[in-house]
Amino acid sequence: MNHFADLHIHTYYSDGSDAPANVVEEACHAGLSVIAITDHDTMAGVREAQDAAKQWGIEVIAGIELSTEVAGKDIHILGYFLDLENSLLGAKLSDFRATRTQRIAGMIENLKKEGINNITLEEIQANSKTDALGRPHLASALIQKGWAGSLGEVFNRFIGDQCAAYVPKYKQTPFEAIELIRQAGGVAVLAHPMVTNRDELIGGFVDAGLAGIEVYYPNCPDAAVSYYEGLARKHKLIMTGGSDAHGKNKTNTWIGKRRIPCELVEQLRIRVKKQ
Ligand code: AMP
Ligand code: ZN
Ligand code: FE
Ligand code: FE
C-alpha cells in the first residue's frame, strides 16, 4: 500500500482556523499517514497534534514556517524534525512573536489616524488562540466591528501592503533561518518556490545548508512542478510538498489537497541524521 504525507499545515496557533486535534482527524480522514504542523513562528500546536495523533496512528512531524527577506523579496523557509526543547529556537520564536505583537499595535495606531478608534490589541489577543499575530487577526477585528464586510475589503481599504496603515513584518534573512533550523536539529526546506519566484537565489540557500524544496504545492501547473523537480535534481535537494492548509473557509486549499509519497519523508529523515 502506498502511504502519503502532507508536510505543510497551519493550525489556530498561527493563522489557521482549526485546532491541532481537528487537523489530525481531518488528515486521517484524508488518508494521510504523516503530516507536519508548520505554523508561522510558533511550535505551540505540535505537541497537541502529536498527542491527538496517537489515537489515529499517524505521525506528526514538528515543523515551522519562518518568514524571511533578502534583496527585498519575501522567502518562506520551512523546518522539519525540530527539537521542541531547543533553547535558541524557542527564544528566537518568542522574539519574532513579540515583534508581531508590536507590529499589530502599530497598525492599530495607524488606523486611529483614519478614524478607526475602537480596535484594541487586548481584544485581538483575547479572540486569538495564538500569540503569533498576523494581519488576518487584525482583519477579523475590523470585520467584527463593521468596518468592512469581507477579508478582501479589509486588505484593499485598510491593511494591504499599499495601504497607509500597513506596517511591514520584521524578518530575518533566509540564511539565518536555515541556520536556526539546523542548529535545532532540523532540516530546512524552501517553501512554495513557484509563489516566491526568485529561483536565482536557490544556489546560495543550498550553500547555506538548505536540504529540500517544496516542489508539490496546490494550484501549481504540471509544467511548473516538472521545472522544480529539475531544479531539485540540479541542486541535489529533497523534493517535498504539502497543502498549506489554513483551515475551513480560509484559502483555496485543504488538508491532503497536495500530498507526497512517504518515501520523500524518509529522505528528509535520513538527511536529519547526516547533519
Ligand atoms: P501577514 O503575514 O501578517 O502580513 O499577513 C499575511 C496574510 O494575510 C496572508 O497569509 C493571508 O492569509 C492574508 N492576506 C494577505 N492579503 C490578503 C487579501 N488581499 N485578502 C485576504 N487575505 C489576505
Ligand atoms: Zn499562513
Ligand atoms: Fe508560506
Ligand atoms: Fe504556509
PDB file of C-alpha atoms and ligand atoms in Angstrom:
ATOM      1  CA  MET A   1       0.000   0.000   0.000  1.00  0.00           C
ATOM      2  CA  ASN A   2       1.193   3.491  -0.749  1.00  0.00           C
ATOM      3  CA  HIS A   3       1.476   5.927   2.117  1.00  0.00           C
ATOM      4  CA  PHE A   4       1.148   9.674   1.775  1.00  0.00           C
ATOM      5  CA  ALA A   5       2.187  12.782   3.662  1.00  0.00           C
ATOM      6  CA  ASP A   6       1.134  16.448   3.767  1.00  0.00           C
ATOM      7  CA  LEU A   7       4.064  18.490   5.074  1.00  0.00           C
ATOM      8  CA  HIS A   8       2.564  21.992   5.168  1.00  0.00           C
ATOM      9  CA  ILE A   9      -0.358  22.599   7.525  1.00  0.00           C
ATOM     10  CA  HIS A  10      -1.299  25.544   9.772  1.00  0.00           C
ATOM     11  CA  THR A  11      -3.439  25.461  12.933  1.00  0.00           C
ATOM     12  CA  TYR A  12      -5.148  28.109  15.030  1.00  0.00           C
ATOM     13  CA  TYR A  13      -1.834  28.603  16.824  1.00  0.00           C
ATOM     14  CA  SER A  14      -0.862  30.778  13.842  1.00  0.00           C
ATOM     15  CA  ASP A  15      -3.241  31.958  11.126  1.00  0.00           C
ATOM     16  CA  GLY A  16      -5.136  28.725  10.588  1.00  0.00           C
ATOM     17  CA  SER A  17      -8.667  28.205  11.869  1.00  0.00           C
ATOM     18  CA  ASP A  18      -8.530  24.640  13.227  1.00  0.00           C
ATOM     19  CA  ALA A  19      -7.323  23.081  16.469  1.00  0.00           C
ATOM     20  CA  PRO A  20      -4.384  20.657  16.118  1.00  0.00           C
ATOM     21  CA  ALA A  21      -6.609  17.710  17.139  1.00  0.00           C
ATOM     22  CA  ASN A  22      -9.078  18.574  14.352  1.00  0.00           C
ATOM     23  CA  VAL A  23      -6.235  18.867  11.852  1.00  0.00           C
ATOM     24  CA  VAL A  24      -5.067  15.382  12.792  1.00  0.00           C
ATOM     25  CA  GLU A  25      -8.547  13.929  12.486  1.00  0.00           C
ATOM     26  CA  GLU A  26      -9.025  15.505   9.062  1.00  0.00           C
ATOM     27  CA  ALA A  27      -5.617  14.290   7.940  1.00  0.00           C
ATOM     28  CA  CYS A  28      -6.616  10.803   8.941  1.00  0.00           C
ATOM     29  CA  HIS A  29      -9.879  11.020   7.006  1.00  0.00           C
ATOM     30  CA  ALA A  30      -7.883  12.290   4.014  1.00  0.00           C
ATOM     31  CA  GLY A  31      -5.924   9.029   4.146  1.00  0.00           C
ATOM     32  CA  LEU A  32      -2.611  10.546   5.193  1.00  0.00           C
ATOM     33  CA  SER A  33      -0.011   8.619   7.215  1.00  0.00           C
ATOM     34  CA  VAL A  34       2.265  11.560   8.031  1.00  0.00           C
ATOM     35  CA  ILE A  35       1.654  15.273   8.475  1.00  0.00           C
ATOM     36  CA  ALA A  36       3.799  18.202   9.547  1.00  0.00           C
ATOM     37  CA  ILE A  37       2.420  21.104  11.564  1.00  0.00           C
ATOM     38  CA  THR A  38       4.141  24.186  10.133  1.00  0.00           C
ATOM     39  CA  ASP A  39       2.723  27.198  11.934  1.00  0.00           C
ATOM     40  CA  HIS A  40       4.276  30.640  11.484  1.00  0.00           C
ATOM     41  CA  ASP A  41       6.791  31.458  14.257  1.00  0.00           C
ATOM     42  CA  THR A  42       5.370  29.008  16.803  1.00  0.00           C
ATOM     43  CA  MET A  43       5.505  25.308  17.613  1.00  0.00           C
ATOM     44  CA  ALA A  44       2.639  25.552  20.118  1.00  0.00           C
ATOM     45  CA  GLY A  45       0.418  23.205  18.102  1.00  0.00           C
ATOM     46  CA  VAL A  46       2.908  20.366  17.636  1.00  0.00           C
ATOM     47  CA  ARG A  47       2.540  18.530  20.962  1.00  0.00           C
ATOM     48  CA  GLU A  48      -1.255  18.767  20.883  1.00  0.00           C
ATOM     49  CA  ALA A  49      -1.241  17.314  17.372  1.00  0.00           C
ATOM     50  CA  GLN A  50       1.182  14.566  18.380  1.00  0.00           C
ATOM     51  CA  ASP A  51      -0.986  13.634  21.377  1.00  0.00           C
ATOM     52  CA  ALA A  52      -4.111  13.534  19.220  1.00  0.00           C
ATOM     53  CA  ALA A  53      -2.272  11.526  16.559  1.00  0.00           C
ATOM     54  CA  LYS A  54      -1.707   8.608  18.938  1.00  0.00           C
ATOM     55  CA  GLN A  55      -5.351   7.554  18.696  1.00  0.00           C
ATOM     56  CA  TRP A  56      -5.324   7.786  14.897  1.00  0.00           C
ATOM     57  CA  GLY A  57      -1.967   6.102  14.347  1.00  0.00           C
ATOM     58  CA  ILE A  58      -0.473   8.811  12.178  1.00  0.00           C
ATOM     59  CA  GLU A  59       2.855  10.590  12.569  1.00  0.00           C
ATOM     60  CA  VAL A  60       3.110  14.334  13.259  1.00  0.00           C
ATOM     61  CA  ILE A  61       6.443  15.934  12.394  1.00  0.00           C
ATOM     62  CA  ALA A  62       7.482  19.006  14.421  1.00  0.00           C
ATOM     63  CA  GLY A  63       7.666  21.809  11.866  1.00  0.00           C
ATOM     64  CA  ILE A  64       7.765  25.577  11.478  1.00  0.00           C
ATOM     65  CA  GLU A  65       7.336  28.183   8.733  1.00  0.00           C
ATOM     66  CA  LEU A  66       9.631  31.205   9.015  1.00  0.00           C
ATOM     67  CA  SER A  67       9.180  34.473   7.110  1.00  0.00           C
ATOM     68  CA  THR A  68      12.458  35.817   5.788  1.00  0.00           C
ATOM     69  CA  GLU A  69      13.592  38.522   3.432  1.00  0.00           C
ATOM     70  CA  VAL A  70      16.552  39.020   1.156  1.00  0.00           C
ATOM     71  CA  ALA A  71      17.009  41.627  -1.577  1.00  0.00           C
ATOM     72  CA  GLY A  72      13.514  42.968  -0.870  1.00  0.00           C
ATOM     73  CA  LYS A  73      11.857  39.619  -1.529  1.00  0.00           C
ATOM     74  CA  ASP A  74       9.817  37.511   0.906  1.00  0.00           C
ATOM     75  CA  ILE A  75      11.149  33.969   1.211  1.00  0.00           C
ATOM     76  CA  HIS A  76       9.398  31.389   3.398  1.00  0.00           C
ATOM     77  CA  ILE A  77      11.584  28.696   4.930  1.00  0.00           C
ATOM     78  CA  LEU A  78      10.076  25.512   6.372  1.00  0.00           C
ATOM     79  CA  GLY A  79      11.789  23.499   9.108  1.00  0.00           C
ATOM     80  CA  TYR A  80      11.126  19.818   9.922  1.00  0.00           C
ATOM     81  CA  PHE A  81      12.127  17.367  12.676  1.00  0.00           C
ATOM     82  CA  LEU A  82      12.850  20.204  15.083  1.00  0.00           C
ATOM     83  CA  ASP A  83      13.823  19.732  18.704  1.00  0.00           C
ATOM     84  CA  LEU A  84      10.899  21.294  20.583  1.00  0.00           C
ATOM     85  CA  GLU A  85      13.203  21.895  23.550  1.00  0.00           C
ATOM     86  CA  ASN A  86      15.920  23.747  21.606  1.00  0.00           C
ATOM     87  CA  SER A  87      16.522  26.909  23.599  1.00  0.00           C
ATOM     88  CA  LEU A  88      17.846  29.177  20.846  1.00  0.00           C
ATOM     89  CA  LEU A  89      14.941  28.313  18.543  1.00  0.00           C
ATOM     90  CA  GLY A  90      12.471  28.821  21.409  1.00  0.00           C
ATOM     91  CA  ALA A  91      13.972  32.205  22.291  1.00  0.00           C
ATOM     92  CA  LYS A  92      14.074  33.420  18.685  1.00  0.00           C
ATOM     93  CA  LEU A  93      10.477  32.363  18.012  1.00  0.00           C
ATOM     94  CA  SER A  94       9.430  34.189  21.147  1.00  0.00           C
ATOM     95  CA  ASP A  95      11.225  37.335  19.873  1.00  0.00           C
ATOM     96  CA  PHE A  96       9.547  37.042  16.459  1.00  0.00           C
ATOM     97  CA  ARG A  97       6.140  36.775  18.129  1.00  0.00           C
ATOM     98  CA  ALA A  98       6.870  39.853  20.247  1.00  0.00           C
ATOM     99  CA  THR A  99       7.710  41.858  17.110  1.00  0.00           C
ATOM    100  CA  ARG A 100       4.468  40.589  15.540  1.00  0.00           C
ATOM    101  CA  THR A 101       2.519  41.974  18.504  1.00  0.00           C
ATOM    102  CA  GLN A 102       4.310  45.348  18.224  1.00  0.00           C
ATOM    103  CA  ARG A 103       3.527  45.411  14.524  1.00  0.00           C
ATOM    104  CA  ILE A 104      -0.204  44.842  15.085  1.00  0.00           C
ATOM    105  CA  ALA A 105      -0.145  47.573  17.755  1.00  0.00           C
ATOM    106  CA  GLY A 106       1.489  49.876  15.168  1.00  0.00           C
ATOM    107  CA  MET A 107      -1.242  49.174  12.620  1.00  0.00           C
ATOM    108  CA  ILE A 108      -3.923  49.798  15.264  1.00  0.00           C
ATOM    109  CA  GLU A 109      -2.334  53.202  15.943  1.00  0.00           C
ATOM    110  CA  ASN A 110      -2.198  53.983  12.216  1.00  0.00           C
ATOM    111  CA  LEU A 111      -5.860  53.042  11.824  1.00  0.00           C
ATOM    112  CA  LYS A 112      -6.748  55.593  14.502  1.00  0.00           C
ATOM    113  CA  LYS A 113      -5.447  58.296  12.156  1.00  0.00           C
ATOM    114  CA  GLU A 114      -8.117  57.133   9.715  1.00  0.00           C
ATOM    115  CA  GLY A 115     -10.830  57.437  12.354  1.00  0.00           C
ATOM    116  CA  ILE A 116     -10.912  53.748  13.291  1.00  0.00           C
ATOM    117  CA  ASN A 117     -10.585  54.100  17.039  1.00  0.00           C
ATOM    118  CA  ASN A 118     -12.456  51.143  18.538  1.00  0.00           C
ATOM    119  CA  ILE A 119      -9.930  48.356  17.832  1.00  0.00           C
ATOM    120  CA  THR A 120      -7.712  47.257  20.717  1.00  0.00           C
ATOM    121  CA  LEU A 121      -4.775  44.902  20.902  1.00  0.00           C
ATOM    122  CA  GLU A 122      -6.229  43.336  24.033  1.00  0.00           C
ATOM    123  CA  GLU A 123      -9.423  42.230  22.307  1.00  0.00           C
ATOM    124  CA  ILE A 124      -7.486  40.813  19.350  1.00  0.00           C
ATOM    125  CA  GLN A 125      -5.328  38.850  21.783  1.00  0.00           C
ATOM    126  CA  ALA A 126      -8.397  37.679  23.702  1.00  0.00           C
ATOM    127  CA  ASN A 127     -10.034  36.469  20.476  1.00  0.00           C
ATOM    128  CA  SER A 128      -6.932  34.633  19.193  1.00  0.00           C
ATOM    129  CA  LYS A 129      -5.604  31.286  20.337  1.00  0.00           C
ATOM    130  CA  THR A 130      -2.120  32.398  19.417  1.00  0.00           C
ATOM    131  CA  ASP A 131       0.482  34.985  20.292  1.00  0.00           C
ATOM    132  CA  ALA A 132       1.825  34.767  16.710  1.00  0.00           C
ATOM    133  CA  LEU A 133      -0.450  37.534  15.469  1.00  0.00           C
ATOM    134  CA  GLY A 134      -0.728  38.455  11.819  1.00  0.00           C
ATOM    135  CA  ARG A 135      -2.869  40.688   9.689  1.00  0.00           C
ATOM    136  CA  PRO A 136      -5.686  38.088   9.486  1.00  0.00           C
ATOM    137  CA  HIS A 137      -6.241  38.521  13.253  1.00  0.00           C
ATOM    138  CA  LEU A 138      -6.482  42.301  12.881  1.00  0.00           C
ATOM    139  CA  ALA A 139      -8.711  41.815   9.828  1.00  0.00           C
ATOM    140  CA  SER A 140     -11.170  39.724  11.868  1.00  0.00           C
ATOM    141  CA  ALA A 141     -11.467  42.528  14.423  1.00  0.00           C
ATOM    142  CA  LEU A 142     -12.111  45.105  11.678  1.00  0.00           C
ATOM    143  CA  ILE A 143     -14.832  42.928  10.166  1.00  0.00           C
ATOM    144  CA  GLN A 144     -16.342  42.191  13.565  1.00  0.00           C
ATOM    145  CA  LYS A 145     -16.575  45.922  14.297  1.00  0.00           C
ATOM    146  CA  GLY A 146     -18.283  46.528  10.961  1.00  0.00           C
ATOM    147  CA  TRP A 147     -15.517  48.490   9.236  1.00  0.00           C
ATOM    148  CA  ALA A 148     -15.590  46.102   6.275  1.00  0.00           C
ATOM    149  CA  GLY A 149     -17.723  43.262   5.005  1.00  0.00           C
ATOM    150  CA  SER A 150     -15.028  40.860   3.877  1.00  0.00           C
ATOM    151  CA  LEU A 151     -11.337  39.990   4.152  1.00  0.00           C
ATOM    152  CA  GLY A 152     -10.774  41.268   0.626  1.00  0.00           C
ATOM    153  CA  GLU A 153     -12.284  44.626   1.529  1.00  0.00           C
ATOM    154  CA  VAL A 154     -10.189  44.904   4.718  1.00  0.00           C
ATOM    155  CA  PHE A 155      -6.975  44.314   2.787  1.00  0.00           C
ATOM    156  CA  ASN A 156      -7.977  46.622  -0.064  1.00  0.00           C
ATOM    157  CA  ARG A 157      -9.028  49.513   2.113  1.00  0.00           C
ATOM    158  CA  PHE A 158      -7.053  49.282   5.354  1.00  0.00           C
ATOM    159  CA  ILE A 159      -4.165  46.867   5.827  1.00  0.00           C
ATOM    160  CA  GLY A 160      -2.990  45.693   2.386  1.00  0.00           C
ATOM    161  CA  ASP A 161       0.708  46.235   1.531  1.00  0.00           C
ATOM    162  CA  GLN A 162      -0.130  49.515  -0.248  1.00  0.00           C
ATOM    163  CA  CYS A 163      -2.407  50.929   2.471  1.00  0.00           C
ATOM    164  CA  ALA A 164      -1.416  53.829   4.730  1.00  0.00           C
ATOM    165  CA  ALA A 165      -1.894  51.815   7.945  1.00  0.00           C
ATOM    166  CA  TYR A 166       0.283  48.904   6.798  1.00  0.00           C
ATOM    167  CA  VAL A 167       3.358  48.099   8.876  1.00  0.00           C
ATOM    168  CA  PRO A 168       5.838  45.566   7.434  1.00  0.00           C
ATOM    169  CA  LYS A 169       6.775  42.491   9.452  1.00  0.00           C
ATOM    170  CA  TYR A 170      10.252  42.100  10.920  1.00  0.00           C
ATOM    171  CA  LYS A 171      12.059  39.362   9.011  1.00  0.00           C
ATOM    172  CA  GLN A 172      15.374  37.595   9.392  1.00  0.00           C
ATOM    173  CA  THR A 173      17.371  36.551   6.329  1.00  0.00           C
ATOM    174  CA  PRO A 174      16.831  33.107   4.787  1.00  0.00           C
ATOM    175  CA  PHE A 175      20.425  32.275   5.727  1.00  0.00           C
ATOM    176  CA  GLU A 176      19.723  32.990   9.400  1.00  0.00           C
ATOM    177  CA  ALA A 177      16.525  30.918   9.237  1.00  0.00           C
ATOM    178  CA  ILE A 178      18.326  27.941   7.686  1.00  0.00           C
ATOM    179  CA  GLU A 179      20.984  28.087  10.415  1.00  0.00           C
ATOM    180  CA  LEU A 180      18.370  28.458  13.162  1.00  0.00           C
ATOM    181  CA  ILE A 181      16.563  25.335  11.935  1.00  0.00           C
ATOM    182  CA  ARG A 182      19.768  23.327  11.548  1.00  0.00           C
ATOM    183  CA  GLN A 183      21.102  24.178  14.999  1.00  0.00           C
ATOM    184  CA  ALA A 184      17.735  22.943  16.385  1.00  0.00           C
ATOM    185  CA  GLY A 185      18.360  19.555  14.781  1.00  0.00           C
ATOM    186  CA  GLY A 186      16.027  20.156  11.859  1.00  0.00           C
ATOM    187  CA  VAL A 187      16.147  20.226   8.068  1.00  0.00           C
ATOM    188  CA  ALA A 188      15.400  23.436   6.162  1.00  0.00           C
ATOM    189  CA  VAL A 189      13.185  23.458   3.065  1.00  0.00           C
ATOM    190  CA  LEU A 190      12.378  26.308   0.681  1.00  0.00           C
ATOM    191  CA  ALA A 191       8.588  26.833   0.757  1.00  0.00           C
ATOM    192  CA  HIS A 192       6.492  27.290  -2.403  1.00  0.00           C
ATOM    193  CA  PRO A 193       9.259  28.460  -4.794  1.00  0.00           C
ATOM    194  CA  MET A 194       6.656  28.952  -7.555  1.00  0.00           C
ATOM    195  CA  VAL A 195       4.993  31.627  -5.406  1.00  0.00           C
ATOM    196  CA  THR A 196       8.271  33.250  -4.346  1.00  0.00           C
ATOM    197  CA  ASN A 197       9.656  33.234  -7.866  1.00  0.00           C
ATOM    198  CA  ARG A 198      13.302  34.003  -7.036  1.00  0.00           C
ATOM    199  CA  ASP A 199      14.975  30.850  -8.306  1.00  0.00           C
ATOM    200  CA  GLU A 200      18.307  32.609  -8.850  1.00  0.00           C
ATOM    201  CA  LEU A 201      18.737  32.707  -5.057  1.00  0.00           C
ATOM    202  CA  ILE A 202      18.386  28.949  -4.556  1.00  0.00           C
ATOM    203  CA  GLY A 203      22.072  28.140  -5.135  1.00  0.00           C
ATOM    204  CA  GLY A 204      23.030  30.450  -2.252  1.00  0.00           C
ATOM    205  CA  PHE A 205      20.491  28.799   0.046  1.00  0.00           C
ATOM    206  CA  VAL A 206      21.927  25.381  -0.824  1.00  0.00           C
ATOM    207  CA  ASP A 207      25.401  26.618   0.104  1.00  0.00           C
ATOM    208  CA  ALA A 208      23.912  27.756   3.443  1.00  0.00           C
ATOM    209  CA  GLY A 209      22.580  24.259   4.172  1.00  0.00           C
ATOM    210  CA  LEU A 210      19.122  24.093   2.561  1.00  0.00           C
ATOM    211  CA  ALA A 211      18.047  20.438   2.386  1.00  0.00           C
ATOM    212  CA  GLY A 212      14.845  20.498   0.373  1.00  0.00           C
ATOM    213  CA  ILE A 213      12.438  22.360  -1.866  1.00  0.00           C
ATOM    214  CA  GLU A 214       8.620  22.328  -1.815  1.00  0.00           C
ATOM    215  CA  VAL A 215       8.049  21.119  -5.356  1.00  0.00           C
ATOM    216  CA  TYR A 216       4.494  19.860  -4.764  1.00  0.00           C
ATOM    217  CA  TYR A 217       2.160  22.737  -3.874  1.00  0.00           C
ATOM    218  CA  PRO A 218      -1.536  23.376  -4.552  1.00  0.00           C
ATOM    219  CA  ASN A 219      -2.716  25.100  -7.706  1.00  0.00           C
ATOM    220  CA  CYS A 220       0.674  24.736  -9.337  1.00  0.00           C
ATOM    221  CA  PRO A 221       0.637  23.794 -13.053  1.00  0.00           C
ATOM    222  CA  ASP A 222       2.258  20.480 -14.041  1.00  0.00           C
ATOM    223  CA  ALA A 223       4.863  22.291 -16.126  1.00  0.00           C
ATOM    224  CA  ALA A 224       5.996  24.279 -13.087  1.00  0.00           C
ATOM    225  CA  VAL A 225       6.152  21.111 -10.986  1.00  0.00           C
ATOM    226  CA  SER A 226       8.361  19.463 -13.638  1.00  0.00           C
ATOM    227  CA  TYR A 227      10.540  22.550 -13.730  1.00  0.00           C
ATOM    228  CA  TYR A 228      11.059  22.496  -9.935  1.00  0.00           C
ATOM    229  CA  GLU A 229      11.691  18.745  -9.996  1.00  0.00           C
ATOM    230  CA  GLY A 230      14.519  19.574 -12.399  1.00  0.00           C
ATOM    231  CA  LEU A 231      15.848  22.319 -10.131  1.00  0.00           C
ATOM    232  CA  ALA A 232      15.725  19.942  -7.151  1.00  0.00           C
ATOM    233  CA  ARG A 233      17.791  17.386  -9.080  1.00  0.00           C
ATOM    234  CA  LYS A 234      20.264  20.026 -10.178  1.00  0.00           C
ATOM    235  CA  HIS A 235      20.855  21.241  -6.618  1.00  0.00           C
ATOM    236  CA  LYS A 236      20.517  17.758  -5.021  1.00  0.00           C
ATOM    237  CA  LEU A 237      17.581  18.971  -2.923  1.00  0.00           C
ATOM    238  CA  ILE A 238      14.965  16.632  -1.458  1.00  0.00           C
ATOM    239  CA  MET A 239      11.541  17.197  -3.065  1.00  0.00           C
ATOM    240  CA  THR A 240       8.802  17.915  -0.540  1.00  0.00           C
ATOM    241  CA  GLY A 241       5.228  19.097  -0.692  1.00  0.00           C
ATOM    242  CA  GLY A 242       2.054  19.920   1.118  1.00  0.00           C
ATOM    243  CA  SER A 243      -1.293  21.654   1.041  1.00  0.00           C
ATOM    244  CA  ASP A 244      -0.518  24.858   3.025  1.00  0.00           C
ATOM    245  CA  ALA A 245      -3.984  24.325   4.506  1.00  0.00           C
ATOM    246  CA  HIS A 246      -5.151  27.066   6.874  1.00  0.00           C
ATOM    247  CA  GLY A 247      -8.498  25.529   7.810  1.00  0.00           C
ATOM    248  CA  LYS A 248     -12.026  25.796   6.621  1.00  0.00           C
ATOM    249  CA  ASN A 249     -13.056  28.836   4.577  1.00  0.00           C
ATOM    250  CA  LYS A 250      -9.532  30.238   4.678  1.00  0.00           C
ATOM    251  CA  THR A 251      -7.911  29.683   1.302  1.00  0.00           C
ATOM    252  CA  ASN A 252      -8.451  27.600  -1.776  1.00  0.00           C
ATOM    253  CA  THR A 253      -6.772  24.520  -0.342  1.00  0.00           C
ATOM    254  CA  TRP A 254      -7.364  21.861   2.292  1.00  0.00           C
ATOM    255  CA  ILE A 255      -5.533  19.117   4.174  1.00  0.00           C
ATOM    256  CA  GLY A 256      -4.379  16.479   1.712  1.00  0.00           C
ATOM    257  CA  LYS A 257      -5.030  18.583  -1.403  1.00  0.00           C
ATOM    258  CA  ARG A 258      -1.302  18.214  -2.085  1.00  0.00           C
ATOM    259  CA  ARG A 259       0.310  15.049  -0.767  1.00  0.00           C
ATOM    260  CA  ILE A 260       3.609  13.316  -1.347  1.00  0.00           C
ATOM    261  CA  PRO A 261       4.773   9.713  -1.062  1.00  0.00           C
ATOM    262  CA  CYS A 262       6.177   8.915   2.390  1.00  0.00           C
ATOM    263  CA  GLU A 263       9.365   7.795   0.670  1.00  0.00           C
ATOM    264  CA  LEU A 264      10.250  11.515   0.388  1.00  0.00           C
ATOM    265  CA  VAL A 265       9.694  11.934   4.135  1.00  0.00           C
ATOM    266  CA  GLU A 266      12.200   9.114   4.659  1.00  0.00           C
ATOM    267  CA  GLN A 267      14.737  11.040   2.568  1.00  0.00           C
ATOM    268  CA  LEU A 268      14.289  14.016   4.910  1.00  0.00           C
ATOM    269  CA  ARG A 269      14.712  11.726   7.929  1.00  0.00           C
ATOM    270  CA  ILE A 270      17.952  10.313   6.538  1.00  0.00           C
ATOM    271  CA  ARG A 271      19.193  13.847   5.896  1.00  0.00           C
ATOM    272  CA  VAL A 272      18.446  14.829   9.526  1.00  0.00           C
ATOM    273  CA  LYS A 273      20.657  12.007  10.739  1.00  0.00           C
ATOM    274  CA  LYS A 274      23.516  13.019   8.433  1.00  0.00           C
ATOM    275  CA  GLN A 275      23.592  16.662   9.533  1.00  0.00           C
TER     276      GLN A 275
HETATM  277  P1  AMP B   1       0.951  38.938   7.478  1.00  0.00           P
HETATM  278  O1  AMP B   1       1.845  37.734   7.350  1.00  0.00           O
HETATM  279  O2  AMP B   1       0.617  39.258   8.886  1.00  0.00           O
HETATM  280  O3  AMP B   1       1.486  40.125   6.718  1.00  0.00           O
HETATM  281  O4  AMP B   1      -0.410  38.547   6.800  1.00  0.00           O
HETATM  282  C1  AMP B   1      -0.409  37.925   5.570  1.00  0.00           C
HETATM  283  C2  AMP B   1      -1.625  37.049   5.477  1.00  0.00           C
HETATM  284  O5  AMP B   1      -2.767  37.872   5.309  1.00  0.00           O
HETATM  285  C3  AMP B   1      -1.616  36.116   4.291  1.00  0.00           C
HETATM  286  O6  AMP B   1      -1.025  34.889   4.613  1.00  0.00           O
HETATM  287  C4  AMP B   1      -3.087  35.948   4.014  1.00  0.00           C
HETATM  288  O7  AMP B   1      -3.625  34.954   4.862  1.00  0.00           O
HETATM  289  C5  AMP B   1      -3.689  37.267   4.443  1.00  0.00           C
HETATM  290  N1  AMP B   1      -3.903  38.146   3.287  1.00  0.00           N
HETATM  291  C6  AMP B   1      -2.987  38.919   2.651  1.00  0.00           C
HETATM  292  N2  AMP B   1      -3.564  39.635   1.664  1.00  0.00           N
HETATM  293  C7  AMP B   1      -4.873  39.282   1.645  1.00  0.00           C
HETATM  294  C8  AMP B   1      -6.019  39.658   0.867  1.00  0.00           C
HETATM  295  N3  AMP B   1      -5.927  40.548  -0.113  1.00  0.00           N
HETATM  296  N4  AMP B   1      -7.198  39.082   1.164  1.00  0.00           N
HETATM  297  C9  AMP B   1      -7.311  38.204   2.168  1.00  0.00           C
HETATM  298  N5  AMP B   1      -6.291  37.792   2.938  1.00  0.00           N
HETATM  299  C10 AMP B   1      -5.084  38.325   2.698  1.00  0.00           C
HETATM  300 ZN    ZN B   2      -0.224  31.320   6.997  1.00  0.00          ZN
HETATM  301 FE    FE B   3       4.225  30.486   3.115  1.00  0.00          FE
HETATM  302 FE    FE B   4       2.174  28.272   4.998  1.00  0.00          FE
END
